[in-house]
Amino acid sequence: GAGVSQSPSNKVTEKGKDVELRCDPISGHTALYWYRQSLGQGLEFLIYFQGNSAPDKSGLPSDRFSAERTGGSVSTLTIQRTQQEDSAVYLCASSLSGRKYQETQYFGPGTRLLVL
Amino acid sequence: AQSVTQPDIHITVSEGASLELRCNYSYGATPYLFWYVQSPGQGLQLLLKYFSGDTLVQGIKGFEAEFKRSQSSFNLRKPSVHWSDAAEYFCAVGDVKAAGNKLTFGGGTRVLVKP
């Protein structure tokens, strides 16, 4: 079946602009995660959604970052007033329920963001 | 807080030779450990995972990993490397104290395969 998809693949923006990154999880997966992969910080957790529960936002680096998940499926990560340090690859992952620690997280190909 | 260390940033290995990637973790309870591989331009793919039981775990693509509690290690091995194994490898630990299975990743090891 189809895996996790993300769009756009690449995004170039100017400092100060807002950007939206989209993630389509695997159909039927109720848990969705966002991670960021950058040169300075490596791979780091950003936010986690599980069903209709309140998201775990503990990894968001600042209040310029926010995420939504509509209808328990598609998720959008929004970065407001982008800064150059936001340049990174943003990875989305999904898993079946998020409640079992041995569950595999399936990752999308990522969105490469470059802030000029 | 948990952490994962991958001491080797780069490793170069000849095709057909054996490969071992090191991973050390810090975690206050029984860890849930994962190895992922990222090929150029691709997302992360799970190679194998450990939760309990047999400390030698078999994964896909001929990889295996051994959990050693006394050394806080979870090293990844492959007996004979293929050119297609050139990629970046990430070790991760799952946070079982969180509501969801948030992963904490190591810094990654980039593997280059010489012909």
JSON list of C-alpha atoms in Angstrom, two decimals:
[
{"chain": "A", "resi": 1, "resn": "GLY", "atom": "CA", "xyz": [0.00, 0.00, 0.00]},
{"chain": "A", "resi": 2, "resn": "ALA", "atom": "CA", "xyz": [0.94, 3.65, -0.10]},
{"chain": "A", "resi": 3, "resn": "GLY", "atom": "CA", "xyz": [3.45, 4.88, 2.42]},
{"chain": "A", "resi": 4, "resn": "VAL", "atom": "CA", "xyz": [3.68, 8.19, 4.21]},
{"chain": "A", "resi": 5, "resn": "SER", "atom": "CA", "xyz": [3.74, 11.04, 1.74]},
{"chain": "A", "resi": 6, "resn": "GLN", "atom": "CA", "xyz": [4.93, 14.60, 2.29]},
{"chain": "A", "resi": 7, "resn": "SER", "atom": "CA", "xyz": [4.68, 17.75, 0.24]},
{"chain": "A", "resi": 8, "resn": "PRO", "atom": "CA", "xyz": [6.37, 19.73, -1.01]},
{"chain": "A", "resi": 9, "resn": "SER", "atom": "CA", "xyz": [9.59, 17.78, -1.46]},
{"chain": "A", "resi": 10, "resn": "ASN", "atom": "CA", "xyz": [11.58, 20.97, -1.40]},
{"chain": "A", "resi": 11, "resn": "LYS", "atom": "CA", "xyz": [10.73, 24.47, -0.26]},
{"chain": "A", "resi": 12, "resn": "VAL", "atom": "CA", "xyz": [12.80, 27.60, -0.57]},
{"chain": "A", "resi": 13, "resn": "THR", "atom": "CA", "xyz": [11.53, 30.66, 1.25]},
{"chain": "A", "resi": 14, "resn": "GLU", "atom": "CA", "xyz": [12.72, 34.04, 2.37]},
{"chain": "A", "resi": 15, "resn": "LYS", "atom": "CA", "xyz": [13.41, 34.85, 5.97]},
{"chain": "A", "resi": 16, "resn": "GLY", "atom": "CA", "xyz": [10.29, 36.15, 7.69]},
{"chain": "A", "resi": 17, "resn": "LYS", "atom": "CA", "xyz": [7.80, 34.32, 5.47]},
{"chain": "A", "resi": 18, "resn": "ASP", "atom": "CA", "xyz": [5.40, 31.63, 6.71]},
{"chain": "A", "resi": 19, "resn": "VAL", "atom": "CA", "xyz": [5.54, 28.07, 5.35]},
{"chain": "A", "resi": 20, "resn": "GLU", "atom": "CA", "xyz": [3.21, 25.09, 5.52]},
{"chain": "A", "resi": 21, "resn": "LEU", "atom": "CA", "xyz": [4.41, 21.52, 5.24]},
{"chain": "A", "resi": 22, "resn": "ARG", "atom": "CA", "xyz": [1.98, 18.69, 4.64]},
{"chain": "A", "resi": 23, "resn": "CYS", "atom": "CA", "xyz": [1.99, 15.06, 5.72]},
{"chain": "A", "resi": 24, "resn": "ASP", "atom": "CA", "xyz": [-0.32, 12.27, 4.59]},
{"chain": "A", "resi": 25, "resn": "PRO", "atom": "CA", "xyz": [0.04, 9.27, 6.92]},
{"chain": "A", "resi": 26, "resn": "ILE", "atom": "CA", "xyz": [-0.56, 5.66, 6.03]},
{"chain": "A", "resi": 27, "resn": "SER", "atom": "CA", "xyz": [-4.27, 4.97, 5.86]},
{"chain": "A", "resi": 28, "resn": "GLY", "atom": "CA", "xyz": [-5.57, 3.65, 9.17]},
{"chain": "A", "resi": 29, "resn": "HIS", "atom": "CA", "xyz": [-2.66, 4.89, 11.24]},
{"chain": "A", "resi": 30, "resn": "THR", "atom": "CA", "xyz": [-3.89, 6.94, 14.18]},
{"chain": "A", "resi": 31, "resn": "ALA", "atom": "CA", "xyz": [-0.50, 8.12, 15.44]},
{"chain": "A", "resi": 32, "resn": "LEU", "atom": "CA", "xyz": [1.48, 10.79, 13.58]},
{"chain": "A", "resi": 33, "resn": "TYR", "atom": "CA", "xyz": [4.85, 12.30, 14.42]},
{"chain": "A", "resi": 34, "resn": "TRP", "atom": "CA", "xyz": [6.91, 15.20, 13.12]},
{"chain": "A", "resi": 35, "resn": "TYR", "atom": "CA", "xyz": [10.69, 15.21, 13.40]},
{"chain": "A", "resi": 36, "resn": "ARG", "atom": "CA", "xyz": [13.31, 17.66, 12.20]},
{"chain": "A", "resi": 37, "resn": "GLN", "atom": "CA", "xyz": [16.68, 16.69, 10.78]},
{"chain": "A", "resi": 38, "resn": "SER", "atom": "CA", "xyz": [19.25, 19.46, 10.74]},
{"chain": "A", "resi": 39, "resn": "LEU", "atom": "CA", "xyz": [23.03, 19.62, 10.56]},
{"chain": "A", "resi": 40, "resn": "GLY", "atom": "CA", "xyz": [23.46, 21.15, 13.96]},
{"chain": "A", "resi": 41, "resn": "GLN", "atom": "CA", "xyz": [20.83, 19.25, 15.94]},
{"chain": "A", "resi": 42, "resn": "GLY", "atom": "CA", "xyz": [20.55, 15.89, 14.22]},
{"chain": "A", "resi": 43, "resn": "LEU", "atom": "CA", "xyz": [17.16, 14.18, 14.24]},
{"chain": "A", "resi": 44, "resn": "GLU", "atom": "CA", "xyz": [14.83, 15.62, 16.87]},
{"chain": "A", "resi": 45, "resn": "PHE", "atom": "CA", "xyz": [11.23, 15.04, 17.83]},
{"chain": "A", "resi": 46, "resn": "LEU", "atom": "CA", "xyz": [8.83, 17.95, 17.31]},
{"chain": "A", "resi": 47, "resn": "ILE", "atom": "CA", "xyz": [5.22, 16.92, 17.90]},
{"chain": "A", "resi": 48, "resn": "TYR", "atom": "CA", "xyz": [3.02, 13.84, 18.24]},
{"chain": "A", "resi": 49, "resn": "PHE", "atom": "CA", "xyz": [-0.67, 13.29, 17.47]},
{"chain": "A", "resi": 50, "resn": "GLN", "atom": "CA", "xyz": [-2.66, 10.27, 18.63]},
{"chain": "A", "resi": 51, "resn": "GLY", "atom": "CA", "xyz": [-6.27, 10.00, 17.54]},
{"chain": "A", "resi": 52, "resn": "ASN", "atom": "CA", "xyz": [-8.38, 12.77, 19.04]},
{"chain": "A", "resi": 53, "resn": "SER", "atom": "CA", "xyz": [-6.13, 13.29, 22.06]},
{"chain": "A", "resi": 54, "resn": "ALA", "atom": "CA", "xyz": [-4.37, 16.59, 22.67]},
{"chain": "A", "resi": 55, "resn": "PRO", "atom": "CA", "xyz": [-1.07, 16.57, 20.81]},
{"chain": "A", "resi": 56, "resn": "ASP", "atom": "CA", "xyz": [2.27, 16.29, 22.58]},
{"chain": "A", "resi": 57, "resn": "LYS", "atom": "CA", "xyz": [3.98, 19.51, 21.56]},
{"chain": "A", "resi": 58, "resn": "SER", "atom": "CA", "xyz": [6.95, 19.14, 23.87]},
{"chain": "A", "resi": 59, "resn": "GLY", "atom": "CA", "xyz": [9.50, 19.11, 21.05]},
{"chain": "A", "resi": 60, "resn": "LEU", "atom": "CA", "xyz": [8.45, 22.29, 19.26]},
{"chain": "A", "resi": 61, "resn": "PRO", "atom": "CA", "xyz": [11.43, 24.68, 19.41]},
{"chain": "A", "resi": 62, "resn": "SER", "atom": "CA", "xyz": [9.47, 27.92, 19.59]},
{"chain": "A", "resi": 63, "resn": "ASP", "atom": "CA", "xyz": [5.97, 29.36, 19.38]},
{"chain": "A", "resi": 64, "resn": "ARG", "atom": "CA", "xyz": [6.57, 30.07, 15.70]},
{"chain": "A", "resi": 65, "resn": "PHE", "atom": "CA", "xyz": [6.00, 26.36, 15.13]},
{"chain": "A", "resi": 66, "resn": "SER", "atom": "CA", "xyz": [2.53, 24.84, 15.17]},
{"chain": "A", "resi": 67, "resn": "ALA", "atom": "CA", "xyz": [0.84, 21.78, 13.74]},
{"chain": "A", "resi": 68, "resn": "GLU", "atom": "CA", "xyz": [-2.67, 20.60, 13.06]},
{"chain": "A", "resi": 69, "resn": "ARG", "atom": "CA", "xyz": [-4.16, 17.29, 12.20]},
{"chain": "A", "resi": 70, "resn": "THR", "atom": "CA", "xyz": [-7.52, 17.48, 10.49]},
{"chain": "A", "resi": 71, "resn": "GLY", "atom": "CA", "xyz": [-9.97, 14.61, 10.61]},
{"chain": "A", "resi": 72, "resn": "GLY", "atom": "CA", "xyz": [-7.40, 12.37, 12.23]},
{"chain": "A", "resi": 73, "resn": "SER", "atom": "CA", "xyz": [-5.51, 12.04, 8.98]},
{"chain": "A", "resi": 74, "resn": "VAL", "atom": "CA", "xyz": [-3.57, 14.74, 7.13]},
{"chain": "A", "resi": 75, "resn": "SER", "atom": "CA", "xyz": [-1.29, 16.96, 9.19]},
{"chain": "A", "resi": 76, "resn": "THR", "atom": "CA", "xyz": [0.13, 20.39, 8.46]},
{"chain": "A", "resi": 77, "resn": "LEU", "atom": "CA", "xyz": [3.21, 21.80, 10.15]},
{"chain": "A", "resi": 78, "resn": "THR", "atom": "CA", "xyz": [3.32, 25.59, 10.01]},
{"chain": "A", "resi": 79, "resn": "ILE", "atom": "CA", "xyz": [6.38, 27.69, 10.64]},
{"chain": "A", "resi": 80, "resn": "GLN", "atom": "CA", "xyz": [5.69, 31.40, 11.01]},
{"chain": "A", "resi": 81, "resn": "ARG", "atom": "CA", "xyz": [8.23, 34.15, 10.39]},
{"chain": "A", "resi": 82, "resn": "THR", "atom": "CA", "xyz": [10.85, 31.65, 9.25]},
{"chain": "A", "resi": 83, "resn": "GLN", "atom": "CA", "xyz": [14.45, 32.06, 10.33]},
{"chain": "A", "resi": 84, "resn": "GLN", "atom": "CA", "xyz": [17.60, 30.71, 8.70]},
{"chain": "A", "resi": 85, "resn": "GLU", "atom": "CA", "xyz": [18.05, 28.25, 11.55]},
{"chain": "A", "resi": 86, "resn": "ASP", "atom": "CA", "xyz": [14.75, 26.65, 10.54]},
{"chain": "A", "resi": 87, "resn": "SER", "atom": "CA", "xyz": [16.47, 25.26, 7.43]},
{"chain": "A", "resi": 88, "resn": "ALA", "atom": "CA", "xyz": [16.28, 21.50, 7.79]},
{"chain": "A", "resi": 89, "resn": "VAL", "atom": "CA", "xyz": [14.57, 18.37, 6.54]},
{"chain": "A", "resi": 90, "resn": "TYR", "atom": "CA", "xyz": [11.19, 17.92, 8.18]},
{"chain": "A", "resi": 91, "resn": "LEU", "atom": "CA", "xyz": [10.20, 14.28, 8.48]},
{"chain": "A", "resi": 92, "resn": "CYS", "atom": "CA", "xyz": [6.77, 12.92, 9.18]},
{"chain": "A", "resi": 93, "resn": "ALA", "atom": "CA", "xyz": [6.09, 9.41, 10.50]},
{"chain": "A", "resi": 94, "resn": "SER", "atom": "CA", "xyz": [2.99, 7.43, 11.32]},
{"chain": "A", "resi": 95, "resn": "SER", "atom": "CA", "xyz": [2.26, 4.28, 13.31]},
{"chain": "A", "resi": 96, "resn": "LEU", "atom": "CA", "xyz": [-0.80, 2.16, 13.83]},
{"chain": "A", "resi": 97, "resn": "SER", "atom": "CA", "xyz": [-1.90, 3.36, 17.27]},
{"chain": "A", "resi": 98, "resn": "GLY", "atom": "CA", "xyz": [1.01, 5.07, 19.02]},
{"chain": "A", "resi": 99, "resn": "ARG", "atom": "CA", "xyz": [0.08, 3.19, 22.20]},
{"chain": "A", "resi": 100, "resn": "LYS", "atom": "CA", "xyz": [2.43, 0.25, 21.84]},
{"chain": "A", "resi": 101, "resn": "TYR", "atom": "CA", "xyz": [6.08, 1.04, 22.29]},
{"chain": "A", "resi": 102, "resn": "GLN", "atom": "CA", "xyz": [7.19, -1.70, 19.95]},
{"chain": "A", "resi": 103, "resn": "GLU", "atom": "CA", "xyz": [5.22, -0.24, 17.08]},
{"chain": "A", "resi": 104, "resn": "THR", "atom": "CA", "xyz": [7.15, 0.64, 14.00]},
{"chain": "A", "resi": 105, "resn": "GLN", "atom": "CA", "xyz": [7.09, 4.24, 12.88]},
{"chain": "A", "resi": 106, "resn": "TYR", "atom": "CA", "xyz": [6.98, 4.58, 9.11]},
{"chain": "A", "resi": 107, "resn": "PHE", "atom": "CA", "xyz": [8.69, 7.66, 7.79]},
{"chain": "A", "resi": 108, "resn": "GLY", "atom": "CA", "xyz": [7.95, 9.78, 4.78]},
{"chain": "A", "resi": 109, "resn": "PRO", "atom": "CA", "xyz": [10.67, 11.09, 2.42]},
{"chain": "A", "resi": 110, "resn": "GLY", "atom": "CA", "xyz": [10.72, 14.47, 4.13]},
{"chain": "A", "resi": 111, "resn": "THR", "atom": "CA", "xyz": [10.43, 18.10, 3.08]},
{"chain": "A", "resi": 112, "resn": "ARG", "atom": "CA", "xyz": [13.71, 19.92, 2.64]},
{"chain": "A", "resi": 113, "resn": "LEU", "atom": "CA", "xyz": [13.26, 23.53, 3.76]},
{"chain": "A", "resi": 114, "resn": "LEU", "atom": "CA", "xyz": [15.77, 26.23, 2.92]},
{"chain": "A", "resi": 115, "resn": "VAL", "atom": "CA", "xyz": [15.33, 29.68, 4.42]},
{"chain": "A", "resi": 116, "resn": "LEU", "atom": "CA", "xyz": [17.32, 32.36, 2.62]},
{"chain": "B", "resi": 1, "resn": "ALA", "atom": "CA", "xyz": [16.40, 12.31, 29.87]},
{"chain": "B", "resi": 2, "resn": "GLN", "atom": "CA", "xyz": [17.38, 9.58, 27.51]},
{"chain": "B", "resi": 3, "resn": "SER", "atom": "CA", "xyz": [20.17, 9.98, 24.99]},
{"chain": "B", "resi": 4, "resn": "VAL", "atom": "CA", "xyz": [21.83, 8.00, 22.24]},
{"chain": "B", "resi": 5, "resn": "THR", "atom": "CA", "xyz": [25.45, 8.25, 21.13]},
{"chain": "B", "resi": 6, "resn": "GLN", "atom": "CA", "xyz": [26.87, 6.98, 17.88]},
{"chain": "B", "resi": 7, "resn": "PRO", "atom": "CA", "xyz": [30.61, 7.51, 18.28]},
{"chain": "B", "resi": 8, "resn": "ASP", "atom": "CA", "xyz": [31.50, 7.09, 14.60]},
{"chain": "B", "resi": 9, "resn": "ILE", "atom": "CA", "xyz": [30.37, 9.84, 12.25]},
{"chain": "B", "resi": 10, "resn": "HIS", "atom": "CA", "xyz": [31.78, 8.15, 9.16]},
{"chain": "B", "resi": 11, "resn": "ILE", "atom": "CA", "xyz": [32.85, 4.59, 8.42]},
{"chain": "B", "resi": 12, "resn": "THR", "atom": "CA", "xyz": [34.39, 3.37, 5.17]},
{"chain": "B", "resi": 13, "resn": "VAL", "atom": "CA", "xyz": [34.27, -0.34, 4.45]},
{"chain": "B", "resi": 14, "resn": "SER", "atom": "CA", "xyz": [35.17, -2.46, 1.45]},
{"chain": "B", "resi": 15, "resn": "GLU", "atom": "CA", "xyz": [32.44, -4.37, -0.31]},
{"chain": "B", "resi": 16, "resn": "GLY", "atom": "CA", "xyz": [32.28, -7.88, 1.10]},
{"chain": "B", "resi": 17, "resn": "ALA", "atom": "CA", "xyz": [33.88, -6.90, 4.39]},
{"chain": "B", "resi": 18, "resn": "SER", "atom": "CA", "xyz": [32.08, -6.97, 7.71]},
{"chain": "B", "resi": 19, "resn": "LEU", "atom": "CA", "xyz": [30.51, -3.90, 9.26]},
{"chain": "B", "resi": 20, "resn": "GLU", "atom": "CA", "xyz": [29.85, -2.92, 12.86]},
{"chain": "B", "resi": 21, "resn": "LEU", "atom": "CA", "xyz": [28.19, 0.32, 13.88]},
{"chain": "B", "resi": 22, "resn": "ARG", "atom": "CA", "xyz": [28.32, 1.35, 17.50]},
{"chain": "B", "resi": 23, "resn": "CYS", "atom": "CA", "xyz": [25.44, 2.69, 19.55]},
{"chain": "B", "resi": 24, "resn": "ASN", "atom": "CA", "xyz": [25.40, 3.59, 23.23]},
{"chain": "B", "resi": 25, "resn": "TYR", "atom": "CA", "xyz": [22.29, 4.71, 25.04]},
{"chain": "B", "resi": 26, "resn": "SER", "atom": "CA", "xyz": [21.39, 6.31, 28.32]},
{"chain": "B", "resi": 27, "resn": "TYR", "atom": "CA", "xyz": [17.98, 5.43, 29.69]},
{"chain": "B", "resi": 28, "resn": "GLY", "atom": "CA", "xyz": [16.56, 4.89, 33.17]},
{"chain": "B", "resi": 29, "resn": "ALA", "atom": "CA", "xyz": [14.59, 1.75, 32.45]},
{"chain": "B", "resi": 30, "resn": "THR", "atom": "CA", "xyz": [14.50, -1.17, 30.07]},
{"chain": "B", "resi": 31, "resn": "PRO", "atom": "CA", "xyz": [15.12, 0.48, 26.73]},
{"chain": "B", "resi": 32, "resn": "TYR", "atom": "CA", "xyz": [13.25, 0.02, 23.52]},
{"chain": "B", "resi": 33, "resn": "LEU", "atom": "CA", "xyz": [15.91, 0.28, 20.81]},
{"chain": "B", "resi": 34, "resn": "PHE", "atom": "CA", "xyz": [15.74, 0.71, 17.07]},
{"chain": "B", "resi": 35, "resn": "TRP", "atom": "CA", "xyz": [18.08, 0.93, 14.12]},
{"chain": "B", "resi": 36, "resn": "TYR", "atom": "CA", "xyz": [16.97, 2.88, 11.05]},
{"chain": "B", "resi": 37, "resn": "VAL", "atom": "CA", "xyz": [18.68, 3.38, 7.70]},
{"chain": "B", "resi": 38, "resn": "GLN", "atom": "CA", "xyz": [18.38, 6.44, 5.49]},
{"chain": "B", "resi": 39, "resn": "SER", "atom": "CA", "xyz": [19.46, 6.18, 1.89]},
{"chain": "B", "resi": 40, "resn": "PRO", "atom": "CA", "xyz": [20.18, 9.39, -0.04]},
{"chain": "B", "resi": 41, "resn": "GLY", "atom": "CA", "xyz": [16.99, 11.34, -0.63]},
{"chain": "B", "resi": 42, "resn": "GLN", "atom": "CA", "xyz": [14.91, 8.74, 1.17]},
{"chain": "B", "resi": 43, "resn": "GLY", "atom": "CA", "xyz": [13.05, 8.60, 4.44]},
{"chain": "B", "resi": 44, "resn": "LEU", "atom": "CA", "xyz": [14.05, 6.41, 7.34]},
{"chain": "B", "resi": 45, "resn": "GLN", "atom": "CA", "xyz": [13.52, 2.67, 7.05]},
{"chain": "B", "resi": 46, "resn": "LEU", "atom": "CA", "xyz": [13.43, 0.41, 10.09]},
{"chain": "B", "resi": 47, "resn": "LEU", "atom": "CA", "xyz": [16.14, -2.28, 10.08]},
{"chain": "B", "resi": 48, "resn": "LEU", "atom": "CA", "xyz": [15.37, -3.93, 13.41]},
{"chain": "B", "resi": 49, "resn": "LYS", "atom": "CA", "xyz": [14.14, -3.32, 16.93]},
{"chain": "B", "resi": 50, "resn": "TYR", "atom": "CA", "xyz": [14.64, -4.70, 20.43]},
{"chain": "B", "resi": 51, "resn": "PHE", "atom": "CA", "xyz": [12.21, -4.78, 23.33]},
{"chain": "B", "resi": 52, "resn": "SER", "atom": "CA", "xyz": [12.89, -7.87, 25.37]},
{"chain": "B", "resi": 53, "resn": "GLY", "atom": "CA", "xyz": [13.92, -11.49, 25.15]},
{"chain": "B", "resi": 54, "resn": "ASP", "atom": "CA", "xyz": [16.78, -12.67, 22.98]},
{"chain": "B", "resi": 55, "resn": "THR", "atom": "CA", "xyz": [19.50, -10.05, 23.01]},
{"chain": "B", "resi": 56, "resn": "LEU", "atom": "CA", "xyz": [20.55, -10.84, 19.45]},
{"chain": "B", "resi": 57, "resn": "VAL", "atom": "CA", "xyz": [18.03, -9.38, 17.06]},
{"chain": "B", "resi": 58, "resn": "GLN", "atom": "CA", "xyz": [17.78, -10.17, 13.37]},
{"chain": "B", "resi": 59, "resn": "GLY", "atom": "CA", "xyz": [16.61, -7.55, 10.93]},
{"chain": "B", "resi": 60, "resn": "ILE", "atom": "CA", "xyz": [16.12, -6.93, 7.26]},
{"chain": "B", "resi": 61, "resn": "LYS", "atom": "CA", "xyz": [18.85, -6.80, 4.63]},
{"chain": "B", "resi": 62, "resn": "GLY", "atom": "CA", "xyz": [21.05, -9.23, 6.57]},
{"chain": "B", "resi": 63, "resn": "PHE", "atom": "CA", "xyz": [21.60, -6.93, 9.55]},
{"chain": "B", "resi": 64, "resn": "GLU", "atom": "CA", "xyz": [21.64, -7.97, 13.18]},
{"chain": "B", "resi": 65, "resn": "ALA", "atom": "CA", "xyz": [22.15, -6.15, 16.45]},
{"chain": "B", "resi": 66, "resn": "GLU", "atom": "CA", "xyz": [23.12, -7.23, 19.93]},
{"chain": "B", "resi": 67, "resn": "PHE", "atom": "CA", "xyz": [21.76, -5.64, 23.09]},
{"chain": "B", "resi": 68, "resn": "LYS", "atom": "CA", "xyz": [24.26, -5.56, 25.95]},
{"chain": "B", "resi": 69, "resn": "ARG", "atom": "CA", "xyz": [22.75, -4.11, 29.08]},
{"chain": "B", "resi": 70, "resn": "SER", "atom": "CA", "xyz": [26.05, -4.10, 30.99]},
{"chain": "B", "resi": 71, "resn": "GLN", "atom": "CA", "xyz": [27.61, -1.89, 28.32]},
{"chain": "B", "resi": 72, "resn": "SER", "atom": "CA", "xyz": [24.48, 0.13, 27.49]},
{"chain": "B", "resi": 73, "resn": "SER", "atom": "CA", "xyz": [25.11, -0.74, 23.88]},
{"chain": "B", "resi": 74, "resn": "PHE", "atom": "CA", "xyz": [23.11, -1.87, 20.87]},
{"chain": "B", "resi": 75, "resn": "ASN", "atom": "CA", "xyz": [25.64, -2.35, 18.07]},
{"chain": "B", "resi": 76, "resn": "LEU", "atom": "CA", "xyz": [24.58, -3.12, 14.52]},
{"chain": "B", "resi": 77, "resn": "ARG", "atom": "CA", "xyz": [26.44, -5.69, 12.43]},
{"chain": "B", "resi": 78, "resn": "LYS", "atom": "CA", "xyz": [26.47, -7.14, 8.96]},
{"chain": "B", "resi": 79, "resn": "PRO", "atom": "CA", "xyz": [28.83, -9.97, 7.99]},
{"chain": "B", "resi": 80, "resn": "SER", "atom": "CA", "xyz": [29.31, -8.96, 4.36]},
{"chain": "B", "resi": 81, "resn": "VAL", "atom": "CA", "xyz": [28.55, -5.47, 3.08]},
{"chain": "B", "resi": 82, "resn": "HIS", "atom": "CA", "xyz": [27.03, -4.78, -0.33]},
{"chain": "B", "resi": 83, "resn": "TRP", "atom": "CA", "xyz": [27.47, -1.54, -2.27]},
{"chain": "B", "resi": 84, "resn": "SER", "atom": "CA", "xyz": [23.76, -0.83, -1.69]},
{"chain": "B", "resi": 85, "resn": "ASP", "atom": "CA", "xyz": [24.41, -0.62, 2.06]},
{"chain": "B", "resi": 86, "resn": "ALA", "atom": "CA", "xyz": [26.00, 2.80, 1.58]},
{"chain": "B", "resi": 87, "resn": "ALA", "atom": "CA", "xyz": [23.68, 5.03, 3.60]},
{"chain": "B", "resi": 88, "resn": "GLU", "atom": "CA", "xyz": [23.31, 6.78, 6.92]},
{"chain": "B", "resi": 89, "resn": "TYR", "atom": "CA", "xyz": [22.37, 4.67, 9.92]},
{"chain": "B", "resi": 90, "resn": "PHE", "atom": "CA", "xyz": [20.57, 5.92, 13.01]},
{"chain": "B", "resi": 91, "resn": "CYS", "atom": "CA", "xyz": [20.18, 4.27, 16.38]},
{"chain": "B", "resi": 92, "resn": "ALA", "atom": "CA", "xyz": [17.19, 5.37, 18.45]},
{"chain": "B", "resi": 93, "resn": "VAL", "atom": "CA", "xyz": [15.61, 4.77, 21.84]},
{"chain": "B", "resi": 94, "resn": "GLY", "atom": "CA", "xyz": [11.88, 4.96, 22.47]},
{"chain": "B", "resi": 95, "resn": "ASP", "atom": "CA", "xyz": [10.54, 6.98, 25.39]},
{"chain": "B", "resi": 96, "resn": "VAL", "atom": "CA", "xyz": [8.14, 4.66, 27.15]},
{"chain": "B", "resi": 97, "resn": "LYS", "atom": "CA", "xyz": [7.37, 7.26, 29.81]},
{"chain": "B", "resi": 98, "resn": "ALA", "atom": "CA", "xyz": [5.76, 9.54, 27.26]},
{"chain": "B", "resi": 99, "resn": "ALA", "atom": "CA", "xyz": [2.23, 9.28, 25.98]},
{"chain": "B", "resi": 100, "resn": "GLY", "atom": "CA", "xyz": [3.48, 8.23, 22.62]},
{"chain": "B", "resi": 101, "resn": "ASN", "atom": "CA", "xyz": [6.55, 6.43, 21.41]},
{"chain": "B", "resi": 102, "resn": "LYS", "atom": "CA", "xyz": [8.76, 9.44, 20.83]},
{"chain": "B", "resi": 103, "resn": "LEU", "atom": "CA", "xyz": [12.10, 8.43, 19.46]},
{"chain": "B", "resi": 104, "resn": "THR", "atom": "CA", "xyz": [15.41, 9.94, 20.51]},
{"chain": "B", "resi": 105, "resn": "PHE", "atom": "CA", "xyz": [17.99, 9.46, 17.79]},
{"chain": "B", "resi": 106, "resn": "GLY", "atom": "CA", "xyz": [21.74, 9.31, 17.78]},
{"chain": "B", "resi": 107, "resn": "GLY", "atom": "CA", "xyz": [23.70, 11.58, 15.50]},
{"chain": "B", "resi": 108, "resn": "GLY", "atom": "CA", "xyz": [23.97, 8.94, 12.79]},
{"chain": "B", "resi": 109, "resn": "THR", "atom": "CA", "xyz": [26.84, 7.09, 11.14]},
{"chain": "B", "resi": 110, "resn": "ARG", "atom": "CA", "xyz": [27.44, 7.54, 7.44]},
{"chain": "B", "resi": 111, "resn": "VAL", "atom": "CA", "xyz": [28.70, 4.36, 5.77]},
{"chain": "B", "resi": 112, "resn": "LEU", "atom": "CA", "xyz": [30.72, 4.52, 2.58]},
{"chain": "B", "resi": 113, "resn": "VAL", "atom": "CA", "xyz": [31.32, 1.29, 0.66]},
{"chain": "B", "resi": 114, "resn": "LYS", "atom": "CA", "xyz": [34.47, 0.94, -1.44]},
{"chain": "B", "resi": 115, "resn": "PRO", "atom": "CA", "xyz": [34.39, -1.35, -4.46]}
]
